[in-house]
């Protein structure tokens, strides 16, 4: 799978082991930065380009890491076509894909260690959306509120 990854300084330390594990598992990974540890950098500068790449189909799914995962998720969901959530447990990692067609997983680099993050990532990447009528109906309602003001 072609996967995009983005972090700010808060997620920077977790990016390298995640990136390595993804590549070792046979995934192709596109890195949206940050490429240096800069305590002054801002998560939207990395997360929005990743979110746009997912929304336009340039990458299939994404992983965004900031300190808590909150800012990354907040920013990503401003991009039309992005269904992003902060997840630190396994149930939501697959249910979010199966029911809600989540296409961007957010993690908190200051909250979760690599081993636990990697378990969640593996579950997220092997889950598939189940296009049941009720899921489609709900997602259509969400899509309907994506308006012109949002980033495309
Ligand atoms: C950065 O210090 C921190 O605020 C950011 O990484 C993130 O946690 C925001 O949600």
mmCIF file with all atom_site columns, C-alpha atoms and ligand atoms in Angstrom:
data_model
loop_
_atom_site.group_PDB
_atom_site.id
_atom_site.type_symbol
_atom_site.label_atom_id
_atom_site.label_alt_id
_atom_site.label_comp_id
_atom_site.label_asym_id
_atom_site.label_entity_id
_atom_site.label_seq_id
_atom_site.pdbx_PDB_ins_code
_atom_site.Cartn_x
_atom_site.Cartn_y
_atom_site.Cartn_z
_atom_site.occupancy
_atom_site.B_iso_or_equiv
_atom_site.pdbx_formal_charge
_atom_site.auth_seq_id
_atom_site.auth_comp_id
_atom_site.auth_asym_id
_atom_site.auth_atom_id
_atom_site.pdbx_PDB_model_num
ATOM   1   C CA . UNK A 1 1   ? 0.000   0.000  0.000  1.00 0.00 ? 1   UNK A CA 1
ATOM   2   C CA . UNK A 1 2   ? 1.204   3.546  -0.680 1.00 0.00 ? 2   UNK A CA 1
ATOM   3   C CA . UNK A 1 3   ? 1.132   5.307  2.670  1.00 0.00 ? 3   UNK A CA 1
ATOM   4   C CA . UNK A 1 4   ? 1.835   8.928  3.554  1.00 0.00 ? 4   UNK A CA 1
ATOM   5   C CA . UNK A 1 5   ? 3.313   9.930  6.888  1.00 0.00 ? 5   UNK A CA 1
ATOM   6   C CA . UNK A 1 6   ? 3.643   13.372 8.489  1.00 0.00 ? 6   UNK A CA 1
ATOM   7   C CA . UNK A 1 7   ? 4.764   14.650 11.873 1.00 0.00 ? 7   UNK A CA 1
ATOM   8   C CA . UNK A 1 8   ? 5.567   17.872 13.625 1.00 0.00 ? 8   UNK A CA 1
ATOM   9   C CA . UNK A 1 9   ? 8.262   18.103 16.317 1.00 0.00 ? 9   UNK A CA 1
ATOM   10  C CA . UNK A 1 10  ? 5.956   16.397 18.822 1.00 0.00 ? 10  UNK A CA 1
ATOM   11  C CA . UNK A 1 11  ? 5.751   13.301 16.646 1.00 0.00 ? 11  UNK A CA 1
ATOM   12  C CA . UNK A 1 12  ? 9.212   13.490 15.168 1.00 0.00 ? 12  UNK A CA 1
ATOM   13  C CA . UNK A 1 13  ? 10.850  10.764 17.298 1.00 0.00 ? 13  UNK A CA 1
ATOM   14  C CA . UNK A 1 14  ? 8.106   8.257  16.507 1.00 0.00 ? 14  UNK A CA 1
ATOM   15  C CA . UNK A 1 15  ? 8.250   8.820  12.753 1.00 0.00 ? 15  UNK A CA 1
ATOM   16  C CA . UNK A 1 16  ? 11.532  7.074  12.012 1.00 0.00 ? 16  UNK A CA 1
ATOM   17  C CA . UNK A 1 17  ? 10.727  3.701  13.640 1.00 0.00 ? 17  UNK A CA 1
ATOM   18  C CA . UNK A 1 18  ? 7.218   3.758  12.135 1.00 0.00 ? 18  UNK A CA 1
ATOM   19  C CA . UNK A 1 19  ? 8.597   4.577  8.701  1.00 0.00 ? 19  UNK A CA 1
ATOM   20  C CA . UNK A 1 20  ? 11.160  1.796  8.961  1.00 0.00 ? 20  UNK A CA 1
ATOM   21  C CA . UNK A 1 21  ? 8.573   -0.741 10.128 1.00 0.00 ? 21  UNK A CA 1
ATOM   22  C CA . UNK A 1 22  ? 6.219   0.209  7.288  1.00 0.00 ? 22  UNK A CA 1
ATOM   23  C CA . UNK A 1 23  ? 8.951   -0.227 4.684  1.00 0.00 ? 23  UNK A CA 1
ATOM   24  C CA . UNK A 1 24  ? 10.093  -3.506 6.253  1.00 0.00 ? 24  UNK A CA 1
ATOM   25  C CA . UNK A 1 25  ? 6.496   -4.706 5.935  1.00 0.00 ? 25  UNK A CA 1
ATOM   26  C CA . UNK A 1 26  ? 6.539   -4.039 2.199  1.00 0.00 ? 26  UNK A CA 1
ATOM   27  C CA . UNK A 1 27  ? 4.670   -0.746 2.122  1.00 0.00 ? 27  UNK A CA 1
ATOM   28  C CA . UNK A 1 28  ? 5.738   2.168  -0.011 1.00 0.00 ? 28  UNK A CA 1
ATOM   29  C CA . UNK A 1 29  ? 5.930   5.288  2.139  1.00 0.00 ? 29  UNK A CA 1
ATOM   30  C CA . UNK A 1 30  ? 5.859   8.928  1.142  1.00 0.00 ? 30  UNK A CA 1
ATOM   31  C CA . UNK A 1 31  ? 7.322   11.148 3.842  1.00 0.00 ? 31  UNK A CA 1
ATOM   32  C CA . UNK A 1 32  ? 5.737   14.611 4.210  1.00 0.00 ? 32  UNK A CA 1
ATOM   33  C CA . UNK A 1 33  ? 8.151   15.697 6.934  1.00 0.00 ? 33  UNK A CA 1
ATOM   34  C CA . UNK A 1 34  ? 9.148   17.096 9.285  1.00 0.00 ? 34  UNK A CA 1
ATOM   35  C CA . UNK A 1 35  ? 12.657  16.271 8.117  1.00 0.00 ? 35  UNK A CA 1
ATOM   36  C CA . UNK A 1 36  ? 14.437  17.977 11.020 1.00 0.00 ? 36  UNK A CA 1
ATOM   37  C CA . UNK A 1 37  ? 13.559  18.350 14.667 1.00 0.00 ? 37  UNK A CA 1
ATOM   38  C CA . UNK A 1 38  ? 12.471  21.963 14.988 1.00 0.00 ? 38  UNK A CA 1
ATOM   39  C CA . UNK A 1 39  ? 10.595  22.733 18.226 1.00 0.00 ? 39  UNK A CA 1
ATOM   40  C CA . UNK A 1 40  ? 9.057   25.774 16.511 1.00 0.00 ? 40  UNK A CA 1
ATOM   41  C CA . UNK A 1 41  ? 7.431   23.947 13.609 1.00 0.00 ? 41  UNK A CA 1
ATOM   42  C CA . UNK A 1 42  ? 3.641   23.740 13.173 1.00 0.00 ? 42  UNK A CA 1
ATOM   43  C CA . UNK A 1 43  ? 1.693   20.537 12.521 1.00 0.00 ? 43  UNK A CA 1
ATOM   44  C CA . UNK A 1 44  ? -0.574  21.977 9.771  1.00 0.00 ? 44  UNK A CA 1
ATOM   45  C CA . UNK A 1 45  ? 2.487   22.572 7.590  1.00 0.00 ? 45  UNK A CA 1
ATOM   46  C CA . UNK A 1 46  ? 3.050   18.807 7.377  1.00 0.00 ? 46  UNK A CA 1
ATOM   47  C CA . UNK A 1 47  ? -0.395  17.362 7.983  1.00 0.00 ? 47  UNK A CA 1
ATOM   48  C CA . UNK A 1 48  ? -2.284  19.423 5.381  1.00 0.00 ? 48  UNK A CA 1
ATOM   49  C CA . UNK A 1 49  ? -0.030  18.393 2.452  1.00 0.00 ? 49  UNK A CA 1
ATOM   50  C CA . UNK A 1 50  ? -0.440  14.770 3.559  1.00 0.00 ? 50  UNK A CA 1
ATOM   51  C CA . UNK A 1 51  ? -4.214  15.178 3.858  1.00 0.00 ? 51  UNK A CA 1
ATOM   52  C CA . UNK A 1 52  ? -4.401  16.750 0.389  1.00 0.00 ? 52  UNK A CA 1
ATOM   53  C CA . UNK A 1 53  ? -2.388  13.861 -1.051 1.00 0.00 ? 53  UNK A CA 1
ATOM   54  C CA . UNK A 1 54  ? -4.844  11.379 0.449  1.00 0.00 ? 54  UNK A CA 1
ATOM   55  C CA . UNK A 1 55  ? -7.893  13.358 -0.669 1.00 0.00 ? 55  UNK A CA 1
ATOM   56  C CA . UNK A 1 56  ? -6.563  13.547 -4.237 1.00 0.00 ? 56  UNK A CA 1
ATOM   57  C CA . UNK A 1 57  ? -5.685  9.843  -4.312 1.00 0.00 ? 57  UNK A CA 1
ATOM   58  C CA . UNK A 1 58  ? -1.921  10.357 -4.531 1.00 0.00 ? 58  UNK A CA 1
ATOM   59  C CA . UNK A 1 59  ? -1.489  8.167  -1.459 1.00 0.00 ? 59  UNK A CA 1
ATOM   60  C CA . UNK A 1 60  ? -3.968  5.575  -0.238 1.00 0.00 ? 60  UNK A CA 1
ATOM   61  C CA . UNK A 1 61  ? -3.885  6.140  3.512  1.00 0.00 ? 61  UNK A CA 1
ATOM   62  C CA . UNK A 1 62  ? -2.051  8.325  5.956  1.00 0.00 ? 62  UNK A CA 1
ATOM   63  C CA . UNK A 1 63  ? -0.502  8.381  9.390  1.00 0.00 ? 63  UNK A CA 1
ATOM   64  C CA . UNK A 1 64  ? -0.021  11.741 11.118 1.00 0.00 ? 64  UNK A CA 1
ATOM   65  C CA . UNK A 1 65  ? 1.800   12.162 14.404 1.00 0.00 ? 65  UNK A CA 1
ATOM   66  C CA . UNK A 1 66  ? 1.979   15.245 16.581 1.00 0.00 ? 66  UNK A CA 1
ATOM   67  C CA . UNK A 1 67  ? 2.540   15.470 20.337 1.00 0.00 ? 67  UNK A CA 1
ATOM   68  C CA . UNK A 1 68  ? -0.939  14.398 21.355 1.00 0.00 ? 68  UNK A CA 1
ATOM   69  C CA . UNK A 1 69  ? -2.411  13.531 17.960 1.00 0.00 ? 69  UNK A CA 1
ATOM   70  C CA . UNK A 1 70  ? -5.143  16.092 18.554 1.00 0.00 ? 70  UNK A CA 1
ATOM   71  C CA . UNK A 1 71  ? -3.812  18.947 16.452 1.00 0.00 ? 71  UNK A CA 1
ATOM   72  C CA . UNK A 1 72  ? -3.025  16.637 13.548 1.00 0.00 ? 72  UNK A CA 1
ATOM   73  C CA . UNK A 1 73  ? -6.558  15.278 13.598 1.00 0.00 ? 73  UNK A CA 1
ATOM   74  C CA . UNK A 1 74  ? -8.167  18.702 13.916 1.00 0.00 ? 74  UNK A CA 1
ATOM   75  C CA . UNK A 1 75  ? -6.144  20.042 10.983 1.00 0.00 ? 75  UNK A CA 1
ATOM   76  C CA . UNK A 1 76  ? -6.581  17.006 8.731  1.00 0.00 ? 76  UNK A CA 1
ATOM   77  C CA . UNK A 1 77  ? -10.354 16.969 9.060  1.00 0.00 ? 77  UNK A CA 1
ATOM   78  C CA . UNK A 1 78  ? -10.525 20.454 7.516  1.00 0.00 ? 78  UNK A CA 1
ATOM   79  C CA . UNK A 1 79  ? -9.551  18.931 4.183  1.00 0.00 ? 79  UNK A CA 1
ATOM   80  C CA . UNK A 1 80  ? -12.516 17.704 2.138  1.00 0.00 ? 80  UNK A CA 1
ATOM   81  C CA . UNK A 1 81  ? -12.491 13.959 1.755  1.00 0.00 ? 81  UNK A CA 1
ATOM   82  C CA . UNK A 1 82  ? -10.426 13.340 4.879  1.00 0.00 ? 82  UNK A CA 1
ATOM   83  C CA . UNK A 1 83  ? -11.803 11.116 7.594  1.00 0.00 ? 83  UNK A CA 1
ATOM   84  C CA . UNK A 1 84  ? -9.256  11.312 10.344 1.00 0.00 ? 84  UNK A CA 1
ATOM   85  C CA . UNK A 1 85  ? -9.196  10.293 13.997 1.00 0.00 ? 85  UNK A CA 1
ATOM   86  C CA . UNK A 1 86  ? -6.843  10.159 16.938 1.00 0.00 ? 86  UNK A CA 1
ATOM   87  C CA . UNK A 1 87  ? -6.650  6.515  17.985 1.00 0.00 ? 87  UNK A CA 1
ATOM   88  C CA . UNK A 1 88  ? -4.645  4.834  20.702 1.00 0.00 ? 88  UNK A CA 1
ATOM   89  C CA . UNK A 1 89  ? -6.467  1.502  20.963 1.00 0.00 ? 89  UNK A CA 1
ATOM   90  C CA . UNK A 1 90  ? -7.116  -1.412 18.650 1.00 0.00 ? 90  UNK A CA 1
ATOM   91  C CA . UNK A 1 91  ? -10.922 -1.520 18.407 1.00 0.00 ? 91  UNK A CA 1
ATOM   92  C CA . UNK A 1 92  ? -11.243 1.926  16.841 1.00 0.00 ? 92  UNK A CA 1
ATOM   93  C CA . UNK A 1 93  ? -8.229  1.281  14.604 1.00 0.00 ? 93  UNK A CA 1
ATOM   94  C CA . UNK A 1 94  ? -10.239 -1.262 12.594 1.00 0.00 ? 94  UNK A CA 1
ATOM   95  C CA . UNK A 1 95  ? -13.795 -0.121 13.336 1.00 0.00 ? 95  UNK A CA 1
ATOM   96  C CA . UNK A 1 96  ? -12.928 3.411  12.179 1.00 0.00 ? 96  UNK A CA 1
ATOM   97  C CA . UNK A 1 97  ? -11.990 2.007  8.777  1.00 0.00 ? 97  UNK A CA 1
ATOM   98  C CA . UNK A 1 98  ? -14.747 -0.609 8.553  1.00 0.00 ? 98  UNK A CA 1
ATOM   99  C CA . UNK A 1 99  ? -17.629 1.689  9.486  1.00 0.00 ? 99  UNK A CA 1
ATOM   100 C CA . UNK A 1 100 ? -16.352 5.211  8.846  1.00 0.00 ? 100 UNK A CA 1
ATOM   101 C CA . UNK A 1 101 ? -13.880 4.698  6.011  1.00 0.00 ? 101 UNK A CA 1
ATOM   102 C CA . UNK A 1 102 ? -11.141 6.447  8.028  1.00 0.00 ? 102 UNK A CA 1
ATOM   103 C CA . UNK A 1 103 ? -8.270  7.312  5.708  1.00 0.00 ? 103 UNK A CA 1
ATOM   104 C CA . UNK A 1 104 ? -5.903  9.098  8.095  1.00 0.00 ? 104 UNK A CA 1
ATOM   105 C CA . UNK A 1 105 ? -4.786  7.741  11.454 1.00 0.00 ? 105 UNK A CA 1
ATOM   106 C CA . UNK A 1 106 ? -3.455  10.212 14.009 1.00 0.00 ? 106 UNK A CA 1
ATOM   107 C CA . UNK A 1 107 ? -1.194  9.263  16.892 1.00 0.00 ? 107 UNK A CA 1
ATOM   108 C CA . UNK A 1 108 ? 0.327   11.137 19.805 1.00 0.00 ? 108 UNK A CA 1
ATOM   109 C CA . UNK A 1 109 ? 4.083   10.838 19.810 1.00 0.00 ? 109 UNK A CA 1
ATOM   110 C CA . UNK A 1 110 ? 4.187   11.961 23.435 1.00 0.00 ? 110 UNK A CA 1
ATOM   111 C CA . UNK A 1 111 ? 1.424   9.553  24.421 1.00 0.00 ? 111 UNK A CA 1
ATOM   112 C CA . UNK A 1 112 ? 2.153   6.208  22.852 1.00 0.00 ? 112 UNK A CA 1
ATOM   113 C CA . UNK A 1 113 ? 5.352   4.162  22.484 1.00 0.00 ? 113 UNK A CA 1
ATOM   114 C CA . UNK A 1 114 ? 6.434   2.632  19.182 1.00 0.00 ? 114 UNK A CA 1
ATOM   115 C CA . UNK A 1 115 ? 5.390   -0.925 20.052 1.00 0.00 ? 115 UNK A CA 1
ATOM   116 C CA . UNK A 1 116 ? 1.790   0.030  20.858 1.00 0.00 ? 116 UNK A CA 1
ATOM   117 C CA . UNK A 1 117 ? 1.641   2.461  17.924 1.00 0.00 ? 117 UNK A CA 1
ATOM   118 C CA . UNK A 1 118 ? 2.825   -0.241 15.551 1.00 0.00 ? 118 UNK A CA 1
ATOM   119 C CA . UNK A 1 119 ? 0.104   -2.668 16.705 1.00 0.00 ? 119 UNK A CA 1
ATOM   120 C CA . UNK A 1 120 ? -2.504  0.010  16.019 1.00 0.00 ? 120 UNK A CA 1
ATOM   121 C CA . UNK A 1 121 ? -0.996  0.866  12.632 1.00 0.00 ? 121 UNK A CA 1
ATOM   122 C CA . UNK A 1 122 ? -1.018  -2.779 11.536 1.00 0.00 ? 122 UNK A CA 1
ATOM   123 C CA . UNK A 1 123 ? -4.684  -3.129 12.508 1.00 0.00 ? 123 UNK A CA 1
ATOM   124 C CA . UNK A 1 124 ? -5.568  0.132  10.728 1.00 0.00 ? 124 UNK A CA 1
ATOM   125 C CA . UNK A 1 125 ? -3.784  -0.854 7.524  1.00 0.00 ? 125 UNK A CA 1
ATOM   126 C CA . UNK A 1 126 ? -5.332  -4.311 7.291  1.00 0.00 ? 126 UNK A CA 1
ATOM   127 C CA . UNK A 1 127 ? -8.889  -3.094 7.912  1.00 0.00 ? 127 UNK A CA 1
ATOM   128 C CA . UNK A 1 128 ? -11.247 -2.470 4.996  1.00 0.00 ? 128 UNK A CA 1
ATOM   129 C CA . UNK A 1 129 ? -14.282 -0.277 4.649  1.00 0.00 ? 129 UNK A CA 1
ATOM   130 C CA . UNK A 1 130 ? -17.536 -2.252 4.613  1.00 0.00 ? 130 UNK A CA 1
ATOM   131 C CA . UNK A 1 131 ? -19.918 -0.335 2.369  1.00 0.00 ? 131 UNK A CA 1
ATOM   132 C CA . UNK A 1 132 ? -23.114 -1.213 4.233  1.00 0.00 ? 132 UNK A CA 1
ATOM   133 C CA . UNK A 1 133 ? -26.135 0.947  3.491  1.00 0.00 ? 133 UNK A CA 1
ATOM   134 C CA . UNK A 1 134 ? -26.133 2.553  6.928  1.00 0.00 ? 134 UNK A CA 1
ATOM   135 C CA . UNK A 1 135 ? -22.424 3.404  6.755  1.00 0.00 ? 135 UNK A CA 1
ATOM   136 C CA . UNK A 1 136 ? -22.865 4.894  3.300  1.00 0.00 ? 136 UNK A CA 1
ATOM   137 C CA . UNK A 1 137 ? -25.853 6.902  4.507  1.00 0.00 ? 137 UNK A CA 1
ATOM   138 C CA . UNK A 1 138 ? -23.906 8.340  7.450  1.00 0.00 ? 138 UNK A CA 1
ATOM   139 C CA . UNK A 1 139 ? -20.861 9.167  5.393  1.00 0.00 ? 139 UNK A CA 1
ATOM   140 C CA . UNK A 1 140 ? -23.061 10.882 2.800  1.00 0.00 ? 140 UNK A CA 1
ATOM   141 C CA . UNK A 1 141 ? -24.393 13.099 5.601  1.00 0.00 ? 141 UNK A CA 1
ATOM   142 C CA . UNK A 1 142 ? -20.835 13.943 6.658  1.00 0.00 ? 142 UNK A CA 1
ATOM   143 C CA . UNK A 1 143 ? -19.782 14.634 3.072  1.00 0.00 ? 143 UNK A CA 1
ATOM   144 C CA . UNK A 1 144 ? -22.794 16.927 2.664  1.00 0.00 ? 144 UNK A CA 1
ATOM   145 C CA . UNK A 1 145 ? -21.425 19.297 5.300  1.00 0.00 ? 145 UNK A CA 1
ATOM   146 C CA . UNK A 1 146 ? -18.048 19.609 3.619  1.00 0.00 ? 146 UNK A CA 1
ATOM   147 C CA . UNK A 1 147 ? -18.399 23.089 2.186  1.00 0.00 ? 147 UNK A CA 1
ATOM   148 C CA . UNK A 1 148 ? -16.531 25.471 -0.098 1.00 0.00 ? 148 UNK A CA 1
ATOM   149 C CA . UNK A 1 149 ? -14.580 27.049 2.768  1.00 0.00 ? 149 UNK A CA 1
ATOM   150 C CA . UNK A 1 150 ? -12.751 23.833 3.418  1.00 0.00 ? 150 UNK A CA 1
ATOM   151 C CA . UNK A 1 151 ? -9.347  23.138 1.935  1.00 0.00 ? 151 UNK A CA 1
ATOM   152 C CA . UNK A 1 152 ? -9.517  21.031 -1.210 1.00 0.00 ? 152 UNK A CA 1
HETATM 153 C C1 . LIG B 2 .   ? 3.504   20.706 19.920 1.00 0.00 ? 1   LIG B C1 1
HETATM 154 O O1 . LIG B 2 .   ? 4.145   21.195 21.012 1.00 0.00 ? 1   LIG B O1 1
HETATM 155 C C2 . LIG B 2 .   ? 2.151   20.150 20.223 1.00 0.00 ? 1   LIG B C2 1
HETATM 156 O O2 . LIG B 2 .   ? 1.288   21.146 20.629 1.00 0.00 ? 1   LIG B O2 1
HETATM 157 C C3 . LIG B 2 .   ? 1.644   19.456 18.992 1.00 0.00 ? 1   LIG B C3 1
HETATM 158 O O3 . LIG B 2 .   ? 2.559   18.507 18.592 1.00 0.00 ? 1   LIG B O3 1
HETATM 159 C C4 . LIG B 2 .   ? 0.361   18.688 19.107 1.00 0.00 ? 1   LIG B C4 1
HETATM 160 O O4 . LIG B 2 .   ? 0.354   17.880 20.226 1.00 0.00 ? 1   LIG B O4 1
HETATM 161 C C5 . LIG B 2 .   ? -0.885  19.400 19.011 1.00 0.00 ? 1   LIG B C5 1
HETATM 162 O O5 . LIG B 2 .   ? -1.951  18.789 19.125 1.00 0.00 ? 1   LIG B O5 1
#
